[in-house]
Coordinates of C-alpha atoms in Angstrom, one line a residue:
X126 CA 0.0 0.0 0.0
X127 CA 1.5 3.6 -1.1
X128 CA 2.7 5.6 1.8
X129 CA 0.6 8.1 1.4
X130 CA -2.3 6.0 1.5
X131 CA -1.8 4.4 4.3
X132 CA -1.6 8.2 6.2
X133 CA -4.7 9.0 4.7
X134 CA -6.1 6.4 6.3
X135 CA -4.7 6.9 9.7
X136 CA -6.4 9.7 9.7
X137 CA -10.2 8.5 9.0
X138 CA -9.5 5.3 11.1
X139 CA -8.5 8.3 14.3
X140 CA -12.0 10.2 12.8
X141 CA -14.1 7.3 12.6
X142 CA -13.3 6.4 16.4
X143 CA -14.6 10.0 17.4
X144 CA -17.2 10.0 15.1
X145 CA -18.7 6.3 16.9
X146 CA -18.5 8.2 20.1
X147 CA -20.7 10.6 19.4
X148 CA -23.1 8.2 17.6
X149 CA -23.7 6.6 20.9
X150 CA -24.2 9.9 22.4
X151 CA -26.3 11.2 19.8
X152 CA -29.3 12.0 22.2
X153 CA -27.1 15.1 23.4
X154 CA -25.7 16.6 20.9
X155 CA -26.3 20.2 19.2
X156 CA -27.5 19.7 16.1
X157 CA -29.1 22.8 14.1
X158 CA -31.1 23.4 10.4
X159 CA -29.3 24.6 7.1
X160 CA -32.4 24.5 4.9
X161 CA -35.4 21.6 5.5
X162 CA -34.4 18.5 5.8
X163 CA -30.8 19.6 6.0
X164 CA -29.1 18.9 9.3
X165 CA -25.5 19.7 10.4
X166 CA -24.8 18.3 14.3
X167 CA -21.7 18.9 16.6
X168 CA -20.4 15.9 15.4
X169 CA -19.9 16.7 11.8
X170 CA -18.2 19.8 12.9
X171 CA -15.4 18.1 15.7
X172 CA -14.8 15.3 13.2
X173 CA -14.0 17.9 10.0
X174 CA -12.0 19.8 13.0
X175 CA -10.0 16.8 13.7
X176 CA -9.5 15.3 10.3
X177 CA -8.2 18.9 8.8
X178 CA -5.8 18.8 12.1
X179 CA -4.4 15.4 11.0
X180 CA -4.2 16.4 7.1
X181 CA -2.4 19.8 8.0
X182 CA 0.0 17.3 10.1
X183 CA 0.5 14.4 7.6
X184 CA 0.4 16.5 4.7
X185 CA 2.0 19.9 5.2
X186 CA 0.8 22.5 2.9
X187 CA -1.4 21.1 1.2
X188 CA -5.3 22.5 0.7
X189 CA -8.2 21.4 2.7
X190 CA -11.7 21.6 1.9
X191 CA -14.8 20.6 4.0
X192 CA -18.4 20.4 3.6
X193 CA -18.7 22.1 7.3
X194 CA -15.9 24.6 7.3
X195 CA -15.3 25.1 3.4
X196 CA -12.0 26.0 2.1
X197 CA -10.8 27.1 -1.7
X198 CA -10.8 24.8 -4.3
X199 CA -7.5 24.9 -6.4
X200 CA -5.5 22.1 -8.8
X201 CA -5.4 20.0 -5.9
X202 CA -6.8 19.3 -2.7
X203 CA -8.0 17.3 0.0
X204 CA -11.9 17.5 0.4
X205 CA -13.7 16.1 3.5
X206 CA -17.2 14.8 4.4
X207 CA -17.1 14.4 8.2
X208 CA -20.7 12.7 8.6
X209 CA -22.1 11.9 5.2
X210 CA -25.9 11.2 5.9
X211 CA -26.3 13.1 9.1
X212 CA -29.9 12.7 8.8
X213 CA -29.0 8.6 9.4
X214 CA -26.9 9.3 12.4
X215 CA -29.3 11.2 14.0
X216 CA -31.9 9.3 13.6
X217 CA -29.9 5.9 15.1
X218 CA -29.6 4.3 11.4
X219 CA -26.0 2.6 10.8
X220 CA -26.0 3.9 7.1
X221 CA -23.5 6.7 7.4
X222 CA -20.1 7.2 6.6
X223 CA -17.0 9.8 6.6
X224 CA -15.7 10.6 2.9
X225 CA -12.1 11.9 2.3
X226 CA -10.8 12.3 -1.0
X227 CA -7.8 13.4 -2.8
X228 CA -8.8 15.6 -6.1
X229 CA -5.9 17.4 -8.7
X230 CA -7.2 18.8 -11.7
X231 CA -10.8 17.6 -11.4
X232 CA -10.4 14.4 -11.0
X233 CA -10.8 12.3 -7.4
X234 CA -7.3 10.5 -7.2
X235 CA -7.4 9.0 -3.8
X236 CA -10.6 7.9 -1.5
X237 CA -10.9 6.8 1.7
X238 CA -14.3 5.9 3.3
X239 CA -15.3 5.0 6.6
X240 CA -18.6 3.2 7.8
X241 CA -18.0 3.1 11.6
X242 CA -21.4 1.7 12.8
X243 CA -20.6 -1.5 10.3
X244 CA -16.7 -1.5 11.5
X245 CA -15.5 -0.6 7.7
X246 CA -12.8 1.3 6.4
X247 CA -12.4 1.3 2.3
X248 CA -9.9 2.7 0.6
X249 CA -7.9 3.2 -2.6
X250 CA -5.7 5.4 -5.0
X251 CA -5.4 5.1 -8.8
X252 CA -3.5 1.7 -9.6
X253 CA -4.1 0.3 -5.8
X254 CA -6.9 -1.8 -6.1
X255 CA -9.7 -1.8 -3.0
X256 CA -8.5 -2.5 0.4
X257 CA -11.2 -3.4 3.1
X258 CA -10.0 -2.7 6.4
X259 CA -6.8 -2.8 5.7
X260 CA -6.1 -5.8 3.0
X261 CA -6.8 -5.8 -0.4
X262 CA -10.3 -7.0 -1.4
X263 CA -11.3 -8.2 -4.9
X264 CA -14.8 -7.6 -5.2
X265 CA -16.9 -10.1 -4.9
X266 CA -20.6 -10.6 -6.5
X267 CA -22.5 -13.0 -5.2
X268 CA -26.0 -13.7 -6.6
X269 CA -25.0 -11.6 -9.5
X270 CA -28.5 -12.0 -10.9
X271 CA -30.3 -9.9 -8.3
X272 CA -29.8 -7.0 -9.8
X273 CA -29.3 -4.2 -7.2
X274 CA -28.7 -0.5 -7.2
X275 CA -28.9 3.0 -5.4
X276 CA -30.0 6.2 -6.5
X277 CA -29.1 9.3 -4.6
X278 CA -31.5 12.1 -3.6
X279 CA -30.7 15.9 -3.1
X280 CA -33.2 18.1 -2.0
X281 CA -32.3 20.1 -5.1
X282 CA -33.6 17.9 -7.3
X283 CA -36.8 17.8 -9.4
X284 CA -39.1 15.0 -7.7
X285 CA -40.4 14.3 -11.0
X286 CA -37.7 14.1 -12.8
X287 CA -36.2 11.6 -9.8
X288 CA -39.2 9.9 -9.6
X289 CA -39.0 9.2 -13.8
X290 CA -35.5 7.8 -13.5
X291 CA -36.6 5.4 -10.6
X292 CA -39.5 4.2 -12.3
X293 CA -37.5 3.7 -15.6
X294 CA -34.8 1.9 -13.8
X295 CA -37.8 -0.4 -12.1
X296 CA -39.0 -1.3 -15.5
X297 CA -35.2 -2.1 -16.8
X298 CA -35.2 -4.6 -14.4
X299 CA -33.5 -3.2 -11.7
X300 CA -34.2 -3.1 -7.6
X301 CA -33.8 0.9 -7.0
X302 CA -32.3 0.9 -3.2
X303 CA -31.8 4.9 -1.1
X304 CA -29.6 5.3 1.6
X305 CA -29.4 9.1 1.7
X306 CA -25.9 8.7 2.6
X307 CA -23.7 8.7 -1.0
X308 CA -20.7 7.1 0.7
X309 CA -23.0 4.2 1.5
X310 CA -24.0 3.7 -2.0
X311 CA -20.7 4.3 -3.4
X312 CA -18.9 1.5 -0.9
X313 CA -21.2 -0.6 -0.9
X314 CA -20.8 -0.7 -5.1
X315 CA -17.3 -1.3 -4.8
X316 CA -17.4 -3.7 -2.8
X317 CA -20.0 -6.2 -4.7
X318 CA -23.7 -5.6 -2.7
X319 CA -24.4 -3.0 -5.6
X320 CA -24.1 -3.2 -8.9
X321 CA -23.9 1.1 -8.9
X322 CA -24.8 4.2 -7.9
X323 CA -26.5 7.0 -9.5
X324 CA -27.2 10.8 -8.2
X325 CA -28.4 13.7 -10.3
X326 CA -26.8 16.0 -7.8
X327 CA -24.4 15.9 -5.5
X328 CA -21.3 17.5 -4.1
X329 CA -17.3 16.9 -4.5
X330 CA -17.4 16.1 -0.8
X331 CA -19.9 13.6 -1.2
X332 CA -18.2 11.6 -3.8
X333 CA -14.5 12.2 -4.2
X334 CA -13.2 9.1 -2.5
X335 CA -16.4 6.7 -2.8
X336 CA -15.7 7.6 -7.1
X337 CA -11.9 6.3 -6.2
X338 CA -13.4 3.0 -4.8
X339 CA -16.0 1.8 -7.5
X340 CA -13.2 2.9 -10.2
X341 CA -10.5 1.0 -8.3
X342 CA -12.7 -2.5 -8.1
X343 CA -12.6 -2.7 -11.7
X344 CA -16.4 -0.6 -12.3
X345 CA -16.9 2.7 -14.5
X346 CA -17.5 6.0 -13.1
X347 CA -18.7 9.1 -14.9
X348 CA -18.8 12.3 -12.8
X349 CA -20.3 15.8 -14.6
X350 CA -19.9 19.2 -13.1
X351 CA -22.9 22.4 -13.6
X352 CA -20.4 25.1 -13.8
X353 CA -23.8 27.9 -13.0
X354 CA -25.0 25.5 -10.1
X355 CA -21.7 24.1 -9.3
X356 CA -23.1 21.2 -8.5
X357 CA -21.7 17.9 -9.8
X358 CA -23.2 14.1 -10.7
X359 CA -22.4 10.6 -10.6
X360 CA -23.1 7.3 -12.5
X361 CA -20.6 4.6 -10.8
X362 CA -21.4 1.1 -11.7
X363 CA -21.3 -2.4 -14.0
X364 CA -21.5 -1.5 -17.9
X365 CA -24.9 -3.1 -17.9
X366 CA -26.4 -0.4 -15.4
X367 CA -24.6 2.3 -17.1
X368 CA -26.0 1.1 -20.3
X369 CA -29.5 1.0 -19.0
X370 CA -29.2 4.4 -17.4
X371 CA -28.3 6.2 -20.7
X372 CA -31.3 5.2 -22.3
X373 CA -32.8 6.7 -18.7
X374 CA -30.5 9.7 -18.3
X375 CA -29.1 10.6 -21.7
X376 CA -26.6 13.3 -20.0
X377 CA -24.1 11.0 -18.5
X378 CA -23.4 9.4 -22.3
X379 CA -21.1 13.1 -22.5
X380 CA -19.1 12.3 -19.8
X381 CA -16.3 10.0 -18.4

C-alpha cells in the first residue's frame, strides 16, 4: 500500500473512532437546520476539525476543503465529508459514513471511506486496487443476478424528474435501493452488494473518495460538473447499469 495512502487512512481510522463516540451519544448533541431536511450536528463539525488537524499534520501545505468549514478549491486538494448522511446518524440508522478524497485537476485521485457503525474502512488510490479494512479485497458478486442499485437524492432535485429515473430503472429490471448517505452507495458498489450508484446532484465532498473505490474495483465511473450551479453528478457502476441508465438519463453518455 502507497505511503501516502496508508496516512490518509490513519487519519479516517483516528475520525471514525470519534465519530462512533458521538453516535452513541447522539441524544445530546447540538444539532441545528441549514435549509429543511438539512441537518449539520456537533459531530460533523469536531470530526472535520479533527480530520483537517491530522491532514495539516501528515500533509503539510497542502489544501483542505470541507463540507462544514469550506475552504478554496484549487488544482489540488483534500476535500472532506465528516458525517455523510447526518440525517441517518441522528436518527440511530447505521447507514452513514465519513468521505475523504484526494482531487488534482478535477479528478478524485485518492478515497478513503469509513462506515464506523458497520466496522468498515475502504480505501484506494489510482492503480491500488480496493483494500477493506486494511487488506486488499477483490470484489466479490454474489447472486449476480439480483440485480441491485442505489440512487441518490438531493433536496435540489426535481421530484419528478427523480421519480422518472426510478421508475425507468424499475422497469429495466432493476431493484432501485436509497440510503441518503452517497458514501454508503458508493462503498457498498465497490465492494460487490451493488451493482452502482447514480445521483443527479451531489457535491465533490460527497463523492471524491467513494468515485476512487468503485473505479478501483474494476467498475466505470462518470462524474459531470454544472459550472452555473456548481453542482456535480455521478453514475458509478457495472457496464450493464450504465447502459440502462443512458437510455434513462441521456446526460451521463457526454461524460467519463
Amino acid at each position: 500500500m502507497p505511503d501516502r495512502l496508508a496516512r490518509a487512512i490513519a487519519v479516517i481510522e483516528e475520525a471514525a473512532i470519534l465519530a462512533t463516540r458521538f453516535f452513541h451519544a447522539r441524544d445530546t448533541i447540538e444539532t441545528r437546520t441549514k435549509r429543511a431536511q438539512d441537518f449539520v450536528s456537533e459531530a460533523d463539525t469536531t470530526v472535520e476539525a479533527l480530520i483537517r488537524e491530522r491532514l495539516a499534520e501528515a500533509f503539510p501545505g497542502e489544501a483542505i476543503v470541507g463540507e462544514e468549514m469550506g475552504g478554496t478549491i484549487g488544482n489540488a486538494y483534500w476535500i472532506i465529508d465528516p458525517i455523510d448522511g447526518t440525517s441517518n446518524f441522528l436518527r440511530g440508522s447505521p447507514l452513514w459514513g465519513i468521505s475523504l478524497g484526494f482531487v488534482r485537476d478535477g479528478r478524485p485521485e485518492l478515497g478513503v471511506v469509513a462506515l464506523p457503525a458497520l466496522k468498515q474502512l475502504l480505501a484506494a488510490a489510482d492503480g491500488t486496487g480496493l483494500f477493506l479494512n486494511g487488506k486488499p479485497c477483490p470484489r466479490d458478486i454474489p447472486f449476480a443476478e439480483v440485480r441491485l442499485m442505489s440512487l441518490g437524492d438531493s433536496l435540489s432535485d426535481d421530484i419528478d424528474d427523480i421519480a422518472a429515473l426510478h421508475t425507468g430503472l424499475r422497469r429495466s429490471g432493476w431493484i432501485v435501493e436509497g440510503f441518503h448517505a452517497t458514501s454508503i452507495g458508493l462503498a457498498f458498489t465497490a465492494c460487490g452488494i451493488l451493482d452502482g450508484h447514480l445521483q443527479k446532484t451531489t457535491t465533490m465532498w460527497d463523492i471524491a473518495g467513494g468515485a476512487v473505490l468503485v473505479r478501483e474495483a474494476g467498475l466505470e465511473v462518470r462524474i459531470g460538473h454544472d459550472a452555473a450551479s456548481d453542482a456535480y453528478w455521478i453514475a458509478a457502476g457495472t457496464g450493464a447499469l450504465i447502459e440502462a441508465t443512458e437510455r434513462l438519463w441521456p446526460a451521463i453518455a457526454t461524460a467519463s
